[in-house]
C-alpha cells in the first residue's frame, strides 16, 4: 500500500518506517509522535548520538552518557512509536519492505514492511580511497571511535612518560590532526588545552606543555565554509593555544611512523607522530548508494543520492531520503549539496514527516527549503567563530553562542544540566573528569606472580 488514495482512507493503518535515529530520523519521528500513524524507528544503535560533541568525549571533557540518549527513553510515552534495534541491509522497493540484520546478538525480524519509508543513514569518514590509513588515523564520528581516540591520546602521554629515548618520546608527544574543518579545529584546540592546562603537573619525566600539535589542511585556510576573515581569526586563536597550522599541505601517507606531507616545493616531509586524528572528507552511508542503484537516482562523488525537491526518490514518492546522505534537486533541476550539518538533517526530517501528514490529509506540500541559521565552530576556552546570517562574531561572544546552541539542541533535559555543570567546572578548574584509558588489557587477566618470583 503506497501513499495513494487507498492509503488515505485508512489513517490508523498507515505505517511509516524511519531508518536512523540520528539528527534527521529523530526529528521525523518526533514530528509524528502522538498521531494515528504507526511509526517504527530502526537504528543499529539503541541511542541518539549528539555527534557535534563526540570530540569532547575523545578529549576527556565529557563522558559518553552525557552526549547520547536512549531512543526508547525519548519515545517511552508515545504509544504509536516503536523502536527497533537492527541494521538495515537492503530495500525491496517493489514489495515495500526493508531487509534487516541483527546487531549485537539482538534478534530482529528479517523483513519490515512499510507504507512510507524515511531513510536518514548519515555519513562516515572517507580516507580518500586510502583505507589502509584508517588503522593509523582514528576519527571521532561514533561514540566507539571517540572512546578509542581518548584512550589513544592519553596512552601517548603515558608512553612518553615511560620512554627514555628522546626521539621516540617526541614521536609520542606529537599529535597530528588531518583536516581543518570544524571538527579538526575543535580537536586540535582541545588537544592543546588538554596538554597545556589539564595535564600540567601530572607527569614527572615529561612536561605535557611541550607537546606538538599540528593541524594539517590541504586548502589554503582553516574552516573553509566560513568567511575568510573568520578563518584568519580562528587560525590566530589556534596559534595562541600552541597549535601549528599547516595549510596548503596535502597528506600523502600515514603509517606507524607518522604522517607524510607533500611539500609545496615537491619535497615530501615526514612528521614523526604516534597519534593521528582524521577529520577530513566524509562519504554518504552505503544506504544512499543502494537507493541510487534501485531507483536510478544520481549519486555524487561523496556517495550522496540525489532526491527530488520534496526529498523523495525518483519514481518512489513513498520513499524519502534525508540528511548527510543526500543532495537535493532544486526547481531548475540542478542538484544542490547542502552543508553536512545537523540543522539540514533536522529540517529535512521535520519536512518529510510534514509531507507524510499532509498527504494523508490529501494536501499538497511546497518543495523543501533550507533555512540557514548560521555556522559555528569553537576553538577552545572562550574562543569560537560564528557566522550568523552575515553577522560575524569571534571570541567570547561567539563562544557563549556556541555553548548555548549546543546545550539547546542536546537531547534529554538531564543531559543538558549535567553538561552545563561539567562545562562550568572545567571552565573554572581547566580540568577534565573523564581522562580514562578504557581499552588497556587488564593485568587482572594475567595470573598473579608467585611470591618467590
Ligand atoms: C565529529 C563531528 C562533529 C560535528 N559537529 C557538528 C556541529 O558542530 N554542528 C553541526 O551542525 N553538525 C556537526 N556535525 C555534522 C552532523 O553531526 C551531521 O550533519 C548530522 O549528524 C547528520 O544527521 P543525519 O540524520 O543525516 O545522520 P546521523 O546523525 O549520522 O544519523 C544516522 C543514524 O543512522 C543510523 N544508521 C546508519 N546506517 C544504518 C543502517 N544500515 N541500519 C540502521 N541504522 C543505521 C546510525 O546509527 C545513526 O544513528 C558533526 C559531525 C561529526 C562527525
GROMACS .gro file of C-alpha atoms and ligand atoms in nm:
model
  506
    1UNK     CA    1   0.000   0.000   0.000
    2UNK     CA    2   0.161   0.329  -0.107
    3UNK     CA    3   0.074   0.690  -0.043
    4UNK     CA    4  -0.222   0.672  -0.277
    5UNK     CA    5  -0.597   0.710  -0.244
    6UNK     CA    6  -0.634   0.368  -0.072
    7UNK     CA    7  -0.383   0.463   0.193
    8UNK     CA    8  -0.550   0.795   0.257
    9UNK     CA    9  -0.874   0.624   0.351
   10UNK     CA   10  -0.710   0.437   0.639
   11UNK     CA   11  -0.503   0.666   0.862
   12UNK     CA   12  -0.460   0.425   1.152
   13UNK     CA   13  -0.307   0.159   0.929
   14UNK     CA   14  -0.050   0.385   0.766
   15UNK     CA   15   0.292   0.251   0.855
   16UNK     CA   16   0.592   0.483   0.847
   17UNK     CA   17   0.933   0.325   0.891
   18UNK     CA   18   1.216   0.564   0.975
   19UNK     CA   19   1.573   0.443   0.932
   20UNK     CA   20   1.828   0.616   1.155
   21UNK     CA   21   1.779   0.778   1.494
   22UNK     CA   22   2.033   1.049   1.412
   23UNK     CA   23   1.950   1.416   1.368
   24UNK     CA   24   1.721   1.371   1.067
   25UNK     CA   25   1.543   1.050   1.168
   26UNK     CA   26   1.490   1.169   1.524
   27UNK     CA   27   1.318   1.489   1.413
   28UNK     CA   28   1.096   1.299   1.168
   29UNK     CA   29   0.994   1.062   1.448
   30UNK     CA   30   0.933   1.342   1.699
   31UNK     CA   31   0.711   1.517   1.449
   32UNK     CA   32   0.499   1.202   1.404
   33UNK     CA   33   0.455   1.117   1.771
   34UNK     CA   34   0.111   1.112   1.921
   35UNK     CA   35  -0.051   1.087   1.577
   36UNK     CA   36  -0.258   0.797   1.445
   37UNK     CA   37   0.032   0.694   1.222
   38UNK     CA   38   0.209   0.371   1.309
   39UNK     CA   39   0.581   0.461   1.328
   40UNK     CA   40   0.879   0.227   1.357
   41UNK     CA   41   1.222   0.379   1.414
   42UNK     CA   42   1.506   0.145   1.318
   43UNK     CA   43   1.865   0.206   1.423
   44UNK     CA   44   2.162  -0.021   1.471
   45UNK     CA   45   2.240   0.168   1.791
   46UNK     CA   46   1.997   0.195   2.081
   47UNK     CA   47   2.079   0.563   2.129
   48UNK     CA   48   2.074   0.901   1.960
   49UNK     CA   49   2.425   1.042   1.944
   50UNK     CA   50   2.494   1.413   1.959
   51UNK     CA   51   2.786   1.400   1.714
   52UNK     CA   52   2.886   1.767   1.748
   53UNK     CA   53   3.025   1.684   2.095
   54UNK     CA   54   3.196   1.349   2.029
   55UNK     CA   55   3.529   1.531   2.014
   56UNK     CA   56   3.475   1.633   2.379
   57UNK     CA   57   3.441   1.266   2.469
   58UNK     CA   58   3.759   1.198   2.271
   59UNK     CA   59   3.947   1.452   2.483
   60UNK     CA   60   3.804   1.355   2.821
   61UNK     CA   61   3.588   1.665   2.870
   62UNK     CA   62   3.257   1.475   2.864
   63UNK     CA   63   3.151   1.116   2.926
   64UNK     CA   64   2.964   0.906   2.667
   65UNK     CA   65   2.630   0.907   2.851
   66UNK     CA   66   2.625   1.285   2.851
   67UNK     CA   67   2.607   1.315   2.472
   68UNK     CA   68   2.394   1.011   2.392
   69UNK     CA   69   2.038   0.934   2.486
   70UNK     CA   70   1.846   0.601   2.460
   71UNK     CA   71   1.595   0.615   2.174
   72UNK     CA   72   1.344   0.412   2.376
   73UNK     CA   73   1.355   0.665   2.658
   74UNK     CA   74   1.281   0.951   2.417
   75UNK     CA   75   0.964   0.781   2.294
   76UNK     CA   76   0.853   0.593   2.606
   77UNK     CA   77   0.525   0.785   2.630
   78UNK     CA   78   0.441   0.771   2.258
   79UNK     CA   79   0.227   0.464   2.202
   80UNK     CA   80   0.231   0.499   1.821
   81UNK     CA   81   0.612   0.474   1.808
   82UNK     CA   82   0.810   0.151   1.820
   83UNK     CA   83   1.189   0.146   1.840
   84UNK     CA   84   1.370  -0.143   1.675
   85UNK     CA   85   1.740  -0.210   1.719
   86UNK     CA   86   1.855  -0.365   1.393
   87UNK     CA   87   2.072  -0.294   1.093
   88UNK     CA   88   1.911  -0.220   0.759
   89UNK     CA   89   2.075  -0.439   0.497
   90UNK     CA   90   1.872  -0.369   0.188
   91UNK     CA   91   1.547  -0.234   0.044
   92UNK     CA   92   1.280  -0.416  -0.154
   93UNK     CA   93   1.112  -0.110  -0.305
   94UNK     CA   94   0.860  -0.312  -0.506
   95UNK     CA   95   0.737  -0.514  -0.207
   96UNK     CA   96   0.777  -0.205   0.017
   97UNK     CA   97   0.988  -0.391   0.269
   98UNK     CA   98   1.321  -0.345   0.443
   99UNK     CA   99   1.563  -0.630   0.490
  100UNK     CA  100   1.713  -0.628   0.837
  101UNK     CA  101   2.003  -0.791   1.016
  102UNK     CA  102   2.050  -0.845   1.388
  103UNK     CA  103   2.311  -0.636   1.570
  104UNK     CA  104   2.486  -0.714   1.897
  105UNK     CA  105   2.313  -1.051   1.916
  106UNK     CA  106   1.968  -0.889   1.941
  107UNK     CA  107   1.719  -1.083   1.727
  108UNK     CA  108   1.548  -0.877   1.455
  109UNK     CA  109   1.277  -0.958   1.200
  110UNK     CA  110   1.423  -1.034   0.859
  111UNK     CA  111   1.176  -0.810   0.682
  112UNK     CA  112   0.988  -0.499   0.784
  113UNK     CA  113   0.701  -0.370   0.569
  114UNK     CA  114   0.618  -0.001   0.527
  115UNK     CA  115   0.376   0.232   0.351
  116UNK     CA  116   0.614   0.527   0.375
  117UNK     CA  117   0.988   0.500   0.428
  118UNK     CA  118   1.215   0.779   0.554
  119UNK     CA  119   1.588   0.699   0.538
  120UNK     CA  120   1.844   0.905   0.729
  121UNK     CA  121   2.154   0.684   0.741
  122UNK     CA  122   2.405   0.971   0.775
  123UNK     CA  123   2.765   0.955   0.657
  124UNK     CA  124   3.105   0.828   0.764
  125UNK     CA  125   3.462   0.949   0.726
  126UNK     CA  126   3.634   0.863   0.400
  127UNK     CA  127   4.008   0.826   0.367
  128UNK     CA  128   4.021   0.944   0.005
  129UNK     CA  129   4.040   0.586  -0.118
  130UNK     CA  130   4.334   0.510   0.118
  131UNK     CA  131   4.152   0.279   0.358
  132UNK     CA  132   4.483   0.148   0.492
  133UNK     CA  133   4.524   0.488   0.668
  134UNK     CA  134   4.223   0.414   0.886
  135UNK     CA  135   4.425   0.187   1.120
  136UNK     CA  136   4.673   0.471   1.194
  137UNK     CA  137   4.438   0.770   1.190
  138UNK     CA  138   4.128   0.730   1.405
  139UNK     CA  139   3.822   0.952   1.370
  140UNK     CA  140   3.566   1.075   1.620
  141UNK     CA  141   3.234   1.022   1.443
  142UNK     CA  142   3.097   0.737   1.650
  143UNK     CA  143   3.098   0.704   2.027
  144UNK     CA  144   3.312   0.392   1.998
  145UNK     CA  145   3.575   0.568   1.787
  146UNK     CA  146   3.572   0.875   2.015
  147UNK     CA  147   3.645   0.647   2.311
  148UNK     CA  148   3.924   0.477   2.116
  149UNK     CA  149   4.078   0.820   2.038
  150UNK     CA  150   4.050   0.918   2.406
  151UNK     CA  151   4.245   0.609   2.509
  152UNK     CA  152   4.499   0.665   2.232
  153UNK     CA  153   4.563   1.029   2.328
  154UNK     CA  154   4.600   0.955   2.697
  155UNK     CA  155   4.812   0.648   2.630
  156UNK     CA  156   5.052   0.862   2.424
  157UNK     CA  157   5.128   1.075   2.732
  158UNK     CA  158   5.176   0.762   2.945
  159UNK     CA  159   5.408   0.614   2.682
  160UNK     CA  160   5.607   0.938   2.659
  161UNK     CA  161   5.649   0.942   3.038
  162UNK     CA  162   5.790   0.587   3.027
  163UNK     CA  163   6.010   0.640   2.717
  164UNK     CA  164   6.379   0.707   2.786
  165UNK     CA  165   6.474   0.776   2.422
  166UNK     CA  166   6.425   1.146   2.337
  167UNK     CA  167   6.340   1.093   1.970
  168UNK     CA  168   6.081   0.828   2.041
  169UNK     CA  169   5.940   1.040   2.323
  170UNK     CA  170   5.898   1.329   2.078
  171UNK     CA  171   5.700   1.095   1.850
  172UNK     CA  172   5.462   1.017   2.137
  173UNK     CA  173   5.424   1.386   2.214
  174UNK     CA  174   5.347   1.489   1.856
  175UNK     CA  175   4.978   1.488   1.762
  176UNK     CA  176   4.862   1.542   1.406
  177UNK     CA  177   4.503   1.633   1.318
  178UNK     CA  178   4.421   1.596   0.949
  179UNK     CA  179   4.152   1.827   0.812
  180UNK     CA  180   4.080   2.179   0.941
  181UNK     CA  181   3.701   2.187   0.916
  182UNK     CA  182   3.508   2.249   1.240
  183UNK     CA  183   3.586   1.903   1.382
  184UNK     CA  184   3.960   1.925   1.306
  185UNK     CA  185   3.983   2.275   1.453
  186UNK     CA  186   3.791   2.167   1.765
  187UNK     CA  187   4.005   1.855   1.810
  188UNK     CA  188   4.334   2.045   1.772
  189UNK     CA  189   4.216   2.312   2.018
  190UNK     CA  190   4.106   2.051   2.271
  191UNK     CA  191   4.431   1.852   2.249
  192UNK     CA  192   4.617   2.179   2.307
  193UNK     CA  193   4.410   2.259   2.617
  194UNK     CA  194   4.442   1.902   2.743
  195UNK     CA  195   4.822   1.912   2.722
  196UNK     CA  196   4.881   2.275   2.822
  197UNK     CA  197   4.626   2.306   3.104
  198UNK     CA  198   4.470   1.981   3.220
  199UNK     CA  199   4.774   1.753   3.226
  200UNK     CA  200   5.015   2.018   3.350
  201UNK     CA  201   5.192   1.882   3.657
  202UNK     CA  202   5.051   1.529   3.619
  203UNK     CA  203   5.378   1.374   3.498
  204UNK     CA  204   5.731   1.353   3.636
  205UNK     CA  205   5.955   1.276   3.337
  206UNK     CA  206   5.778   1.483   3.072
  207UNK     CA  207   5.623   1.827   3.056
  208UNK     CA  208   5.297   1.794   2.857
  209UNK     CA  209   5.317   2.165   2.778
  210UNK     CA  210   5.595   2.079   2.532
  211UNK     CA  211   5.352   1.874   2.320
  212UNK     CA  212   5.348   1.948   1.946
  213UNK     CA  213   5.004   1.970   1.787
  214UNK     CA  214   4.984   2.005   1.412
  215UNK     CA  215   4.669   2.078   1.217
  216UNK     CA  216   4.711   1.986   0.852
  217UNK     CA  217   4.483   2.118   0.579
  218UNK     CA  218   4.510   2.083   0.201
  219UNK     CA  219   4.312   2.405   0.135
  220UNK     CA  220   4.476   2.743   0.184
  221UNK     CA  221   4.291   2.823   0.507
  222UNK     CA  222   4.117   2.662   0.803
  223UNK     CA  223   3.733   2.650   0.823
  224UNK     CA  224   3.677   2.695   0.450
  225UNK     CA  225   3.297   2.708   0.493
  226UNK     CA  226   3.335   3.031   0.694
  227UNK     CA  227   3.420   3.378   0.558
  228UNK     CA  228   3.798   3.429   0.516
  229UNK     CA  229   3.811   3.689   0.798
  230UNK     CA  230   3.677   3.433   1.049
  231UNK     CA  231   3.922   3.170   0.921
  232UNK     CA  232   4.206   3.411   0.997
  233UNK     CA  233   4.072   3.476   1.346
  234UNK     CA  234   4.031   3.103   1.412
  235UNK     CA  235   4.387   3.045   1.296
  236UNK     CA  236   4.517   3.316   1.529
  237UNK     CA  237   4.329   3.157   1.823
  238UNK     CA  238   4.476   2.817   1.737
  239UNK     CA  239   4.828   2.957   1.726
  240UNK     CA  240   4.775   3.124   2.063
  241UNK     CA  241   4.683   2.782   2.203
  242UNK     CA  242   5.010   2.644   2.066
  243UNK     CA  243   4.873   2.463   1.758
  244UNK     CA  244   5.091   2.465   1.446
  245UNK     CA  245   4.861   2.523   1.150
  246UNK     CA  246   4.987   2.381   0.819
  247UNK     CA  247   4.759   2.493   0.536
  248UNK     CA  248   4.812   2.414   0.168
  249UNK     CA  249   4.967   2.079   0.268
  250UNK     CA  250   4.820   1.750   0.149
  251UNK     CA  251   4.873   1.426   0.337
  252UNK     CA  252   5.038   1.170   0.108
  253UNK     CA  253   5.099   0.890   0.357
  254UNK     CA  254   5.013   0.774   0.708
  255UNK     CA  255   5.174   0.479   0.882
  256UNK     CA  256   5.314   0.366   1.215
  257UNK     CA  257   5.596   0.623   1.194
  258UNK     CA  258   5.376   0.924   1.133
  259UNK     CA  259   5.235   1.140   0.858
  260UNK     CA  260   5.397   1.226   0.526
  261UNK     CA  261   5.306   1.562   0.377
  262UNK     CA  262   5.351   1.664   0.017
  263UNK     CA  263   5.574   1.974   0.015
  264UNK     CA  264   5.494   2.298  -0.167
  265UNK     CA  265   5.827   2.250  -0.349
  266UNK     CA  266   5.752   1.885  -0.424
  267UNK     CA  267   5.967   1.761  -0.134
  268UNK     CA  268   5.783   1.517   0.093
  269UNK     CA  269   5.814   1.573   0.468
  270UNK     CA  270   5.770   1.306   0.736
  271UNK     CA  271   5.625   1.419   1.067
  272UNK     CA  272   5.708   1.157   1.327
  273UNK     CA  273   5.391   1.105   1.531
  274UNK     CA  274   5.228   0.816   1.711
  275UNK     CA  275   4.883   0.977   1.727
  276UNK     CA  276   4.697   1.093   1.418
  277UNK     CA  277   4.333   1.203   1.423
  278UNK     CA  278   4.140   1.204   1.098
  279UNK     CA  279   3.888   1.484   1.043
  280UNK     CA  280   3.896   1.513   0.663
  281UNK     CA  281   3.639   1.412   0.396
  282UNK     CA  282   3.314   1.229   0.453
  283UNK     CA  283   3.121   0.985   0.237
  284UNK     CA  284   2.748   0.911   0.250
  285UNK     CA  285   2.606   0.600   0.416
  286UNK     CA  286   2.605   0.293   0.189
  287UNK     CA  287   2.223   0.309   0.211
  288UNK     CA  288   2.241   0.611  -0.023
  289UNK     CA  289   2.429   0.408  -0.282
  290UNK     CA  290   2.177   0.127  -0.260
  291UNK     CA  291   1.879   0.360  -0.301
  292UNK     CA  292   2.056   0.517  -0.601
  293UNK     CA  293   2.109   0.175  -0.761
  294UNK     CA  294   1.749   0.071  -0.707
  295UNK     CA  295   1.588   0.392  -0.832
  296UNK     CA  296   1.842   0.516  -1.086
  297UNK     CA  297   1.886   0.838  -0.884
  298UNK     CA  298   2.219   1.010  -0.948
  299UNK     CA  299   2.494   0.997  -0.687
  300UNK     CA  300   2.783   1.237  -0.645
  301UNK     CA  301   3.149   1.164  -0.570
  302UNK     CA  302   3.080   1.168  -0.197
  303UNK     CA  303   2.817   0.894  -0.243
  304UNK     CA  304   2.515   1.120  -0.179
  305UNK     CA  305   2.198   1.018  -0.359
  306UNK     CA  306   2.004   1.293  -0.537
  307UNK     CA  307   1.647   1.335  -0.418
  308UNK     CA  308   1.360   1.529  -0.573
  309UNK     CA  309   1.263   1.876  -0.439
  310UNK     CA  310   1.024   1.702  -0.193
  311UNK     CA  311   1.309   1.473  -0.073
  312UNK     CA  312   1.164   1.160  -0.233
  313UNK     CA  313   1.343   0.919  -0.464
  314UNK     CA  314   1.259   0.943  -0.836
  315UNK     CA  315   0.960   0.720  -0.916
  316UNK     CA  316   0.907   0.641  -0.546
  317UNK     CA  317   0.703   0.913  -0.378
  318UNK     CA  318   0.668   0.683  -0.077
  319UNK     CA  319   1.046   0.681  -0.011
  320UNK     CA  320   1.218   0.985   0.142
  321UNK     CA  321   1.592   1.021   0.200
  322UNK     CA  322   1.729   1.292   0.427
  323UNK     CA  323   2.036   1.437   0.594
  324UNK     CA  324   2.404   1.383   0.523
  325UNK     CA  325   2.336   1.109   0.267
  326UNK     CA  326   2.151   1.326   0.012
  327UNK     CA  327   2.174   1.622  -0.218
  328UNK     CA  328   1.851   1.787  -0.329
  329UNK     CA  329   1.728   1.874  -0.678
  330UNK     CA  330   1.604   2.232  -0.692
  331UNK     CA  331   1.320   2.374  -0.906
  332UNK     CA  332   1.557   2.428  -1.201
  333UNK     CA  333   1.661   2.061  -1.188
  334UNK     CA  334   2.012   2.129  -1.052
  335UNK     CA  335   2.139   1.900  -0.774
  336UNK     CA  336   2.230   2.111  -0.470
  337UNK     CA  337   2.468   1.996  -0.198
  338UNK     CA  338   2.359   2.144   0.134
  339UNK     CA  339   2.608   2.169   0.421
  340UNK     CA  340   2.664   1.839   0.605
  341UNK     CA  341   2.539   1.979   0.935
  342UNK     CA  342   2.275   1.884   1.188
  343UNK     CA  343   2.027   2.167   1.109
  344UNK     CA  344   1.995   2.047   0.746
  345UNK     CA  345   1.916   1.691   0.858
  346UNK     CA  346   1.676   1.814   1.129
  347UNK     CA  347   1.483   2.040   0.892
  348UNK     CA  348   1.466   1.764   0.632
  349UNK     CA  349   1.340   1.515   0.891
  350UNK     CA  350   1.067   1.753   1.004
  351UNK     CA  351   0.980   1.832   0.642
  352UNK     CA  352   0.947   1.464   0.541
  353UNK     CA  353   0.716   1.399   0.837
  354UNK     CA  354   0.512   1.706   0.747
  355UNK     CA  355   0.471   1.582   0.387
  356UNK     CA  356   0.353   1.242   0.508
  357UNK     CA  357   0.089   1.404   0.727
  358UNK     CA  358  -0.018   1.648   0.455
  359UNK     CA  359  -0.058   1.369   0.201
  360UNK     CA  360  -0.271   1.168   0.441
  361UNK     CA  361  -0.495   1.473   0.464
  362UNK     CA  362  -0.494   1.491   0.083
  363UNK     CA  363  -0.293   1.815   0.079
  364UNK     CA  364  -0.003   1.921  -0.143
  365UNK     CA  365   0.327   2.044   0.006
  366UNK     CA  366   0.578   2.307  -0.103
  367UNK     CA  367   0.925   2.182  -0.202
  368UNK     CA  368   1.183   2.159   0.077
  369UNK     CA  369   1.366   2.483   0.151
  370UNK     CA  370   1.664   2.501   0.385
  371UNK     CA  371   1.663   2.787   0.636
  372UNK     CA  372   2.028   2.861   0.701
  373UNK     CA  373   2.058   2.985   1.059
  374UNK     CA  374   2.436   3.022   1.057
  375UNK     CA  375   2.762   2.849   1.112
  376UNK     CA  376   2.950   2.797   1.441
  377UNK     CA  377   3.285   2.648   1.538
  378UNK     CA  378   3.465   2.651   1.869
  379UNK     CA  379   3.840   2.652   1.914
  380UNK     CA  380   3.885   2.642   2.289
  381UNK     CA  381   3.807   2.812   2.617
  382UNK     CA  382   3.647   3.146   2.535
  383UNK     CA  383   3.735   3.117   2.165
  384UNK     CA  384   3.493   3.044   1.880
  385UNK     CA  385   3.378   3.187   1.549
  386UNK     CA  386   3.019   3.238   1.435
  387UNK     CA  387   2.871   3.349   1.105
  388UNK     CA  388   2.501   3.411   1.169
  389UNK     CA  389   2.322   3.549   0.865
  390UNK     CA  390   2.616   3.776   0.781
  391UNK     CA  391   2.681   3.871   1.145
  392UNK     CA  392   3.041   3.768   1.208
  393UNK     CA  393   3.138   3.703   1.568
  394UNK     CA  394   3.456   3.572   1.725
  395UNK     CA  395   3.599   3.534   2.074
  396UNK     CA  396   3.393   3.508   2.391
  397UNK     CA  397   3.063   3.621   2.242
  398UNK     CA  398   3.082   3.354   1.967
  399UNK     CA  399   3.185   3.100   2.231
  400UNK     CA  400   2.885   3.175   2.452
  401UNK     CA  401   2.660   3.149   2.144
  402UNK     CA  402   2.819   2.813   2.066
  403UNK     CA  403   2.764   2.690   2.423
  404UNK     CA  404   2.400   2.794   2.431
  405UNK     CA  405   2.319   2.647   2.088
  406UNK     CA  406   2.480   2.315   2.174
  407UNK     CA  407   2.308   2.295   2.510
  408UNK     CA  408   1.975   2.379   2.350
  409UNK     CA  409   2.000   2.100   2.093
  410UNK     CA  410   2.141   1.837   2.328
  411UNK     CA  411   1.871   1.575   2.370
  412UNK     CA  412   1.746   1.500   2.721
  413UNK     CA  413   1.684   1.757   2.993
  414UNK     CA  414   1.912   1.572   3.236
  415UNK     CA  415   2.199   1.570   2.984
  416UNK     CA  416   2.174   1.946   2.942
  417UNK     CA  417   2.205   2.007   3.314
  418UNK     CA  418   2.495   1.763   3.355
  419UNK     CA  419   2.686   1.904   3.056
  420UNK     CA  420   2.631   2.259   3.181
  421UNK     CA  421   2.772   2.161   3.521
  422UNK     CA  422   3.065   1.978   3.359
  423UNK     CA  423   3.150   2.274   3.137
  424UNK     CA  424   3.126   2.517   3.428
  425UNK     CA  425   3.359   2.305   3.643
  426UNK     CA  426   3.604   2.262   3.353
  427UNK     CA  427   3.596   2.634   3.287
  428UNK     CA  428   3.677   2.711   3.649
  429UNK     CA  429   3.939   2.437   3.703
  430UNK     CA  430   4.063   2.365   3.347
  431UNK     CA  431   4.009   2.001   3.446
  432UNK     CA  432   3.857   1.712   3.251
  433UNK     CA  433   3.682   1.447   3.453
  434UNK     CA  434   3.680   1.164   3.201
  435UNK     CA  435   4.052   1.112   3.139
  436UNK     CA  436   4.024   0.734   3.131
  437UNK     CA  437   4.213   0.480   2.925
  438UNK     CA  438   3.948   0.214   2.891
  439UNK     CA  439   4.089  -0.025   2.632
  440UNK     CA  440   4.414  -0.132   2.801
  441UNK     CA  441   4.434  -0.505   2.874
  442UNK     CA  442   4.368  -0.558   3.242
  443UNK     CA  443   4.652  -0.704   3.445
  444UNK     CA  444   4.395  -0.897   3.643
  445UNK     CA  445   4.352  -1.119   3.337
  446UNK     CA  446   4.710  -1.242   3.393
  447UNK     CA  447   4.794  -1.496   3.661
  448UNK     CA  448   4.941  -1.323   3.967
  449UNK     CA  449   5.319  -1.373   4.004
  450UNK     CA  450   5.409  -1.606   4.283
  451UNK     CA  451   5.575  -1.465   4.595
  452UNK     CA  452   5.916  -1.612   4.505
  453UNK     CA  453   5.902  -1.468   4.152
  454LIG     C1  454   3.273   1.485   1.487
  454LIG     C2  455   3.157   1.558   1.424
  454LIG     C3  456   3.128   1.687   1.465
  454LIG     C4  457   3.020   1.756   1.410
  454LIG     N1  458   2.992   1.882   1.452
  454LIG     C5  459   2.883   1.944   1.406
  454LIG     C6  460   2.846   2.072   1.457
  454LIG     O1  461   2.915   2.129   1.542
  454LIG     N2  462   2.732   2.130   1.410
  454LIG     C7  463   2.655   2.068   1.316
  454LIG     O2  464   2.551   2.121   1.280
  454LIG     N3  465   2.688   1.948   1.264
  454LIG     C8  466   2.800   1.885   1.306
  454LIG     N4  467   2.834   1.763   1.256
  454LIG     C9  468   2.754   1.706   1.146
  454LIG    C10  469   2.626   1.641   1.197
  454LIG     O3  470   2.654   1.556   1.305
  454LIG    C11  471   2.562   1.566   1.081
  454LIG     O4  472   2.537   1.657   0.977
  454LIG    C12  473   2.431   1.501   1.126
  454LIG     O5  474   2.457   1.404   1.224
  454LIG    C13  475   2.359   1.437   1.007
  454LIG     O6  476   2.240   1.381   1.052
  454LIG     P1  477   2.181   1.250   0.982
  454LIG     O7  478   2.047   1.227   1.043
  454LIG     O8  479   2.191   1.264   0.835
  454LIG     O9  480   2.282   1.134   1.023
  454LIG     P2  481   2.330   1.087   1.164
  454LIG    O10  482   2.302   1.185   1.270
  454LIG    O11  483   2.472   1.042   1.144
  454LIG    O12  484   2.241   0.961   1.195
  454LIG    C14  485   2.245   0.844   1.119
  454LIG    C15  486   2.184   0.733   1.202
  454LIG    O13  487   2.158   0.624   1.117
  454LIG    C16  488   2.198   0.504   1.180
  454LIG     N5  489   2.229   0.408   1.072
  454LIG    C17  490   2.316   0.426   0.971
  454LIG     N6  491   2.314   0.319   0.889
  454LIG    C18  492   2.224   0.234   0.940
  454LIG    C19  493   2.179   0.104   0.900
  454LIG     N7  494   2.224   0.043   0.790
  454LIG     N8  495   2.086   0.044   0.977
  454LIG    C20  496   2.038   0.103   1.089
  454LIG     N9  497   2.077   0.225   1.130
  454LIG    C21  498   2.167   0.289   1.057
  454LIG    C22  499   2.316   0.543   1.265
  454LIG    O14  500   2.337   0.454   1.372
  454LIG    C23  501   2.276   0.683   1.312
  454LIG    O15  502   2.205   0.679   1.434
  454LIG    C24  503   2.942   1.693   1.310
  454LIG    C25  504   2.972   1.563   1.268
  454LIG    C26  505   3.080   1.497   1.325
  454LIG    C27  506   3.112   1.359   1.280
   0.00000   0.00000   0.00000
